[in-house]
GROMACS .gro file of C-alpha atoms in nm:
model
  175
    1SER     CA    1  -0.004   0.008   0.001
    2GLN     CA    2   0.305   0.237   0.050
    3CYS     CA    3   0.377   0.210  -0.329
    4ARG     CA    4   0.007   0.293  -0.425
    5HIS     CA    5  -0.037   0.648  -0.563
    6SER     CA    6  -0.343   0.873  -0.556
    7ASN     CA    7  -0.363   0.830  -0.938
    8GLY     CA    8  -0.436   0.462  -0.895
    9GLY     CA    9  -0.095   0.349  -1.013
   10TYR     CA   10   0.184   0.178  -0.823
   11SER     CA   11   0.555   0.242  -0.801
   12GLY     CA   12   0.844   0.002  -0.777
   13ASN     CA   13   0.943   0.142  -0.441
   14VAL     CA   14   0.849   0.399  -0.183
   15GLY     CA   15   0.904   0.738  -0.306
   16HIS     CA   16   0.920   0.651  -0.680
   17ASP     CA   17   0.678   0.748  -0.955
   18SER     CA   18   0.384   0.526  -1.049
   19HIS     CA   19   0.452   0.323  -1.366
   20ILE     CA   20   0.241   0.085  -1.573
   21LEU     CA   21   0.481  -0.211  -1.523
   22TYR     CA   22   0.464  -0.184  -1.146
   23THR     CA   23   0.087  -0.130  -1.154
   24LEU     CA   24   0.042  -0.445  -1.357
   25SER     CA   25   0.266  -0.635  -1.112
   26ALA     CA   26   0.062  -0.513  -0.815
   27VAL     CA   27  -0.264  -0.625  -0.989
   28GLN     CA   28  -0.125  -0.952  -1.064
   29VAL     CA   29   0.011  -1.016  -0.715
   30LEU     CA   30  -0.331  -0.924  -0.572
   31CYS     CA   31  -0.497  -1.172  -0.802
   32ILE     CA   32  -0.257  -1.450  -0.711
   33LEU     CA   33  -0.322  -1.379  -0.344
   34ASP     CA   34  -0.702  -1.359  -0.417
   35GLN     CA   35  -0.716  -1.009  -0.275
   36GLU     CA   36  -0.915  -0.784  -0.489
   37LEU     CA   37  -0.882  -0.406  -0.468
   38ASP     CA   38  -1.185  -0.248  -0.307
   39GLY     CA   39  -1.438  -0.083  -0.542
   40GLU     CA   40  -1.279   0.265  -0.541
   41GLN     CA   41  -0.925   0.144  -0.553
   42LYS     CA   42  -1.013  -0.092  -0.836
   43GLU     CA   43  -1.175   0.191  -1.036
   44GLN     CA   44  -0.876   0.429  -0.974
   45THR     CA   45  -0.623   0.165  -1.085
   46ALA     CA   46  -0.838   0.086  -1.403
   47LYS     CA   47  -0.858   0.463  -1.481
   48TYR     CA   48  -0.481   0.483  -1.431
   49PHE     CA   49  -0.418   0.214  -1.691
   50ALA     CA   50  -0.670   0.386  -1.926
   51SER     CA   51  -0.518   0.718  -1.873
   52LEU     CA   52  -0.194   0.612  -2.026
   53GLN     CA   53  -0.362   0.537  -2.368
   54LEU     CA   54  -0.267   0.795  -2.635
   55ALA     CA   55  -0.479   0.908  -2.935
   56ASN     CA   56  -0.311   0.664  -3.173
   57GLY     CA   57  -0.394   0.368  -2.955
   58SER     CA   58  -0.057   0.316  -2.801
   59PHE     CA   59   0.016   0.328  -2.424
   60GLN     CA   60   0.283   0.519  -2.246
   61GLY     CA   61   0.458   0.375  -1.938
   62ASP     CA   62   0.410   0.678  -1.714
   63GLN     CA   63   0.355   1.043  -1.718
   64TRP     CA   64   0.683   1.100  -1.893
   65GLY     CA   65   0.566   0.962  -2.223
   66GLU     CA   66   0.779   0.653  -2.334
   67VAL     CA   67   0.579   0.440  -2.569
   68ASP     CA   68   0.645   0.064  -2.607
   69THR     CA   69   0.420  -0.231  -2.710
   70ARG     CA   70   0.512  -0.385  -2.369
   71PHE     CA   71   0.307  -0.098  -2.212
   72SER     CA   72   0.012  -0.185  -2.437
   73TYR     CA   73   0.026  -0.551  -2.304
   74CYS     CA   74   0.062  -0.422  -1.944
   75ALA     CA   75  -0.253  -0.190  -1.979
   76VAL     CA   76  -0.463  -0.460  -2.157
   77LEU     CA   77  -0.369  -0.740  -1.930
   78GLY     CA   78  -0.428  -0.514  -1.620
   79LEU     CA   79  -0.760  -0.398  -1.739
   80SER     CA   80  -0.853  -0.752  -1.839
   81LEU     CA   81  -0.782  -0.870  -1.480
   82LEU     CA   82  -0.983  -0.569  -1.346
   83LYS     CA   83  -1.267  -0.653  -1.594
   84ARG     CA   84  -1.253  -0.291  -1.720
   85LEU     CA   85  -1.147  -0.322  -2.086
   86ASP     CA   86  -1.437  -0.092  -2.172
   87LEU     CA   87  -1.227   0.210  -2.049
   88ILE     CA   88  -1.003   0.213  -2.354
   89ASN     CA   89  -1.041   0.252  -2.722
   90ARG     CA   90  -0.991  -0.117  -2.811
   91GLU     CA   91  -0.996  -0.075  -3.190
   92GLN     CA   92  -0.725   0.194  -3.175
   93ALA     CA   93  -0.526  -0.029  -2.937
   94ILE     CA   94  -0.558  -0.311  -3.189
   95ASN     CA   95  -0.469  -0.085  -3.482
   96TYR     CA   96  -0.158   0.042  -3.305
   97ILE     CA   97  -0.035  -0.307  -3.235
   98VAL     CA   98  -0.099  -0.419  -3.588
   99SER     CA   99   0.097  -0.105  -3.711
  100CYS     CA  100   0.399  -0.239  -3.517
  101SER     CA  101   0.409  -0.552  -3.718
  102ASN     CA  102   0.691  -0.603  -3.968
  103PRO     CA  103   0.717  -0.768  -4.306
  104ASP     CA  104   0.923  -1.040  -4.154
  105GLY     CA  105   0.627  -1.151  -3.944
  106GLY     CA  106   0.745  -1.012  -3.611
  107PHE     CA  107   0.659  -0.709  -3.404
  108GLY     CA  108   0.875  -0.428  -3.277
  109CYS     CA  109   0.839  -0.214  -2.964
  110ILE     CA  110   0.718   0.082  -3.174
  111GLN     CA  111   0.622   0.128  -3.553
  112GLY     CA  112   0.920   0.049  -3.765
  113ALA     CA  113   1.135  -0.105  -3.479
  114GLU     CA  114   1.317  -0.435  -3.518
  115SER     CA  115   1.115  -0.746  -3.458
  116HIS     CA  116   1.192  -0.901  -3.116
  117SER     CA  117   1.044  -1.224  -2.962
  118GLY     CA  118   0.964  -1.040  -2.644
  119GLN     CA  119   0.759  -0.777  -2.828
  120VAL     CA  120   0.605  -1.056  -3.026
  121PHE     CA  121   0.473  -1.208  -2.702
  122CYS     CA  122   0.336  -0.878  -2.592
  123CYS     CA  123   0.171  -0.790  -2.921
  124VAL     CA  124   0.013  -1.131  -2.963
  125GLY     CA  125  -0.106  -1.113  -2.603
  126VAL     CA  126  -0.275  -0.777  -2.661
  127LEU     CA  127  -0.444  -0.907  -2.980
  128TYR     CA  128  -0.557  -1.223  -2.796
  129LEU     CA  129  -0.697  -1.032  -2.501
  130LEU     CA  130  -0.889  -0.802  -2.733
  131GLY     CA  131  -1.024  -1.077  -2.950
  132ALA     CA  132  -0.825  -0.980  -3.257
  133LEU     CA  133  -0.582  -1.279  -3.332
  134ASP     CA  134  -0.727  -1.287  -3.678
  135ARG     CA  135  -0.537  -0.959  -3.748
  136VAL     CA  136  -0.205  -1.163  -3.739
  137ASP     CA  137  -0.053  -1.342  -4.038
  138GLY     CA  138  -0.017  -1.663  -3.850
  139GLU     CA  139   0.198  -1.846  -4.104
  140GLN     CA  140   0.441  -1.557  -4.137
  141LEU     CA  141   0.462  -1.511  -3.762
  142GLY     CA  142   0.508  -1.888  -3.711
  143TRP     CA  143   0.795  -1.880  -3.963
  144TRP     CA  144   0.964  -1.589  -3.795
  145LEU     CA  145   0.927  -1.760  -3.453
  146ALA     CA  146   1.057  -2.097  -3.583
  147GLU     CA  147   1.361  -1.910  -3.726
  148ARG     CA  148   1.468  -1.817  -3.371
  149GLN     CA  149   1.602  -2.162  -3.319
  150THR     CA  150   1.977  -2.163  -3.349
  151GLN     CA  151   2.219  -2.438  -3.452
  152SER     CA  152   2.271  -2.531  -3.082
  153GLY     CA  153   1.889  -2.589  -3.051
  154GLY     CA  154   1.842  -2.286  -2.833
  155LEU     CA  155   1.633  -1.987  -2.913
  156ASN     CA  156   1.727  -1.635  -2.978
  157GLY     CA  157   1.517  -1.309  -2.956
  158ARG     CA  158   1.604  -1.176  -3.294
  159PRO     CA  159   1.820  -1.274  -3.597
  160GLU     CA  160   2.198  -1.300  -3.565
  161LYS     CA  161   2.196  -1.308  -3.177
  162LEU     CA  162   2.302  -1.567  -2.938
  163PRO     CA  163   2.051  -1.808  -2.778
  164ASP     CA  164   1.933  -1.746  -2.437
  165VAL     CA  165   1.702  -1.962  -2.221
  166CYS     CA  166   1.465  -1.660  -2.149
  167TYR     CA  167   1.372  -1.658  -2.517
  168SER     CA  168   1.230  -2.008  -2.474
  169TRP     CA  169   0.939  -1.849  -2.296
  170TRP     CA  170   0.884  -1.558  -2.532
  171VAL     CA  171   0.913  -1.776  -2.855
  172LEU     CA  172   0.721  -2.096  -2.744
  173SER     CA  173   0.441  -1.922  -2.557
  174SER     CA  174   0.387  -1.699  -2.872
  175LEU     CA  175   0.356  -2.007  -3.099
   0.00000   0.00000   0.00000
């Protein structure tokens, strides 16, 4: 409760600013512990997530304005857990995520950014939660994800990078 802010968001530590990443973590922990926010707190937190959506459908991480598809995932997952997806412009959120797809089949952190398996997980997650998986070219995305397997059998996050066990999660869960 010491990391909860009056705007409904949570910070990573006492005295820090609220941020969408920590707010999602707080909501997830409360769900795991089966401890719901009370009505007013739930509404404030839901409104905090929604307040970070920009006109183009993207989400910023905090009041300082950094945009990243990870933040779209945090907002949509958080609002889904709070059962308040009605607070955002869903179609704009979907359109923004689709605009971050690349010709290689992957997704980047913003429009025109390099495809990365972590971003793929976030973007596919948003589209799934918003009922828009049909907006993904599944064959092209599946090809891109399959290409993450290296000679050693491990998986990398993007072309020409070394394998890392963390990419097993991002790649395999996206498939």
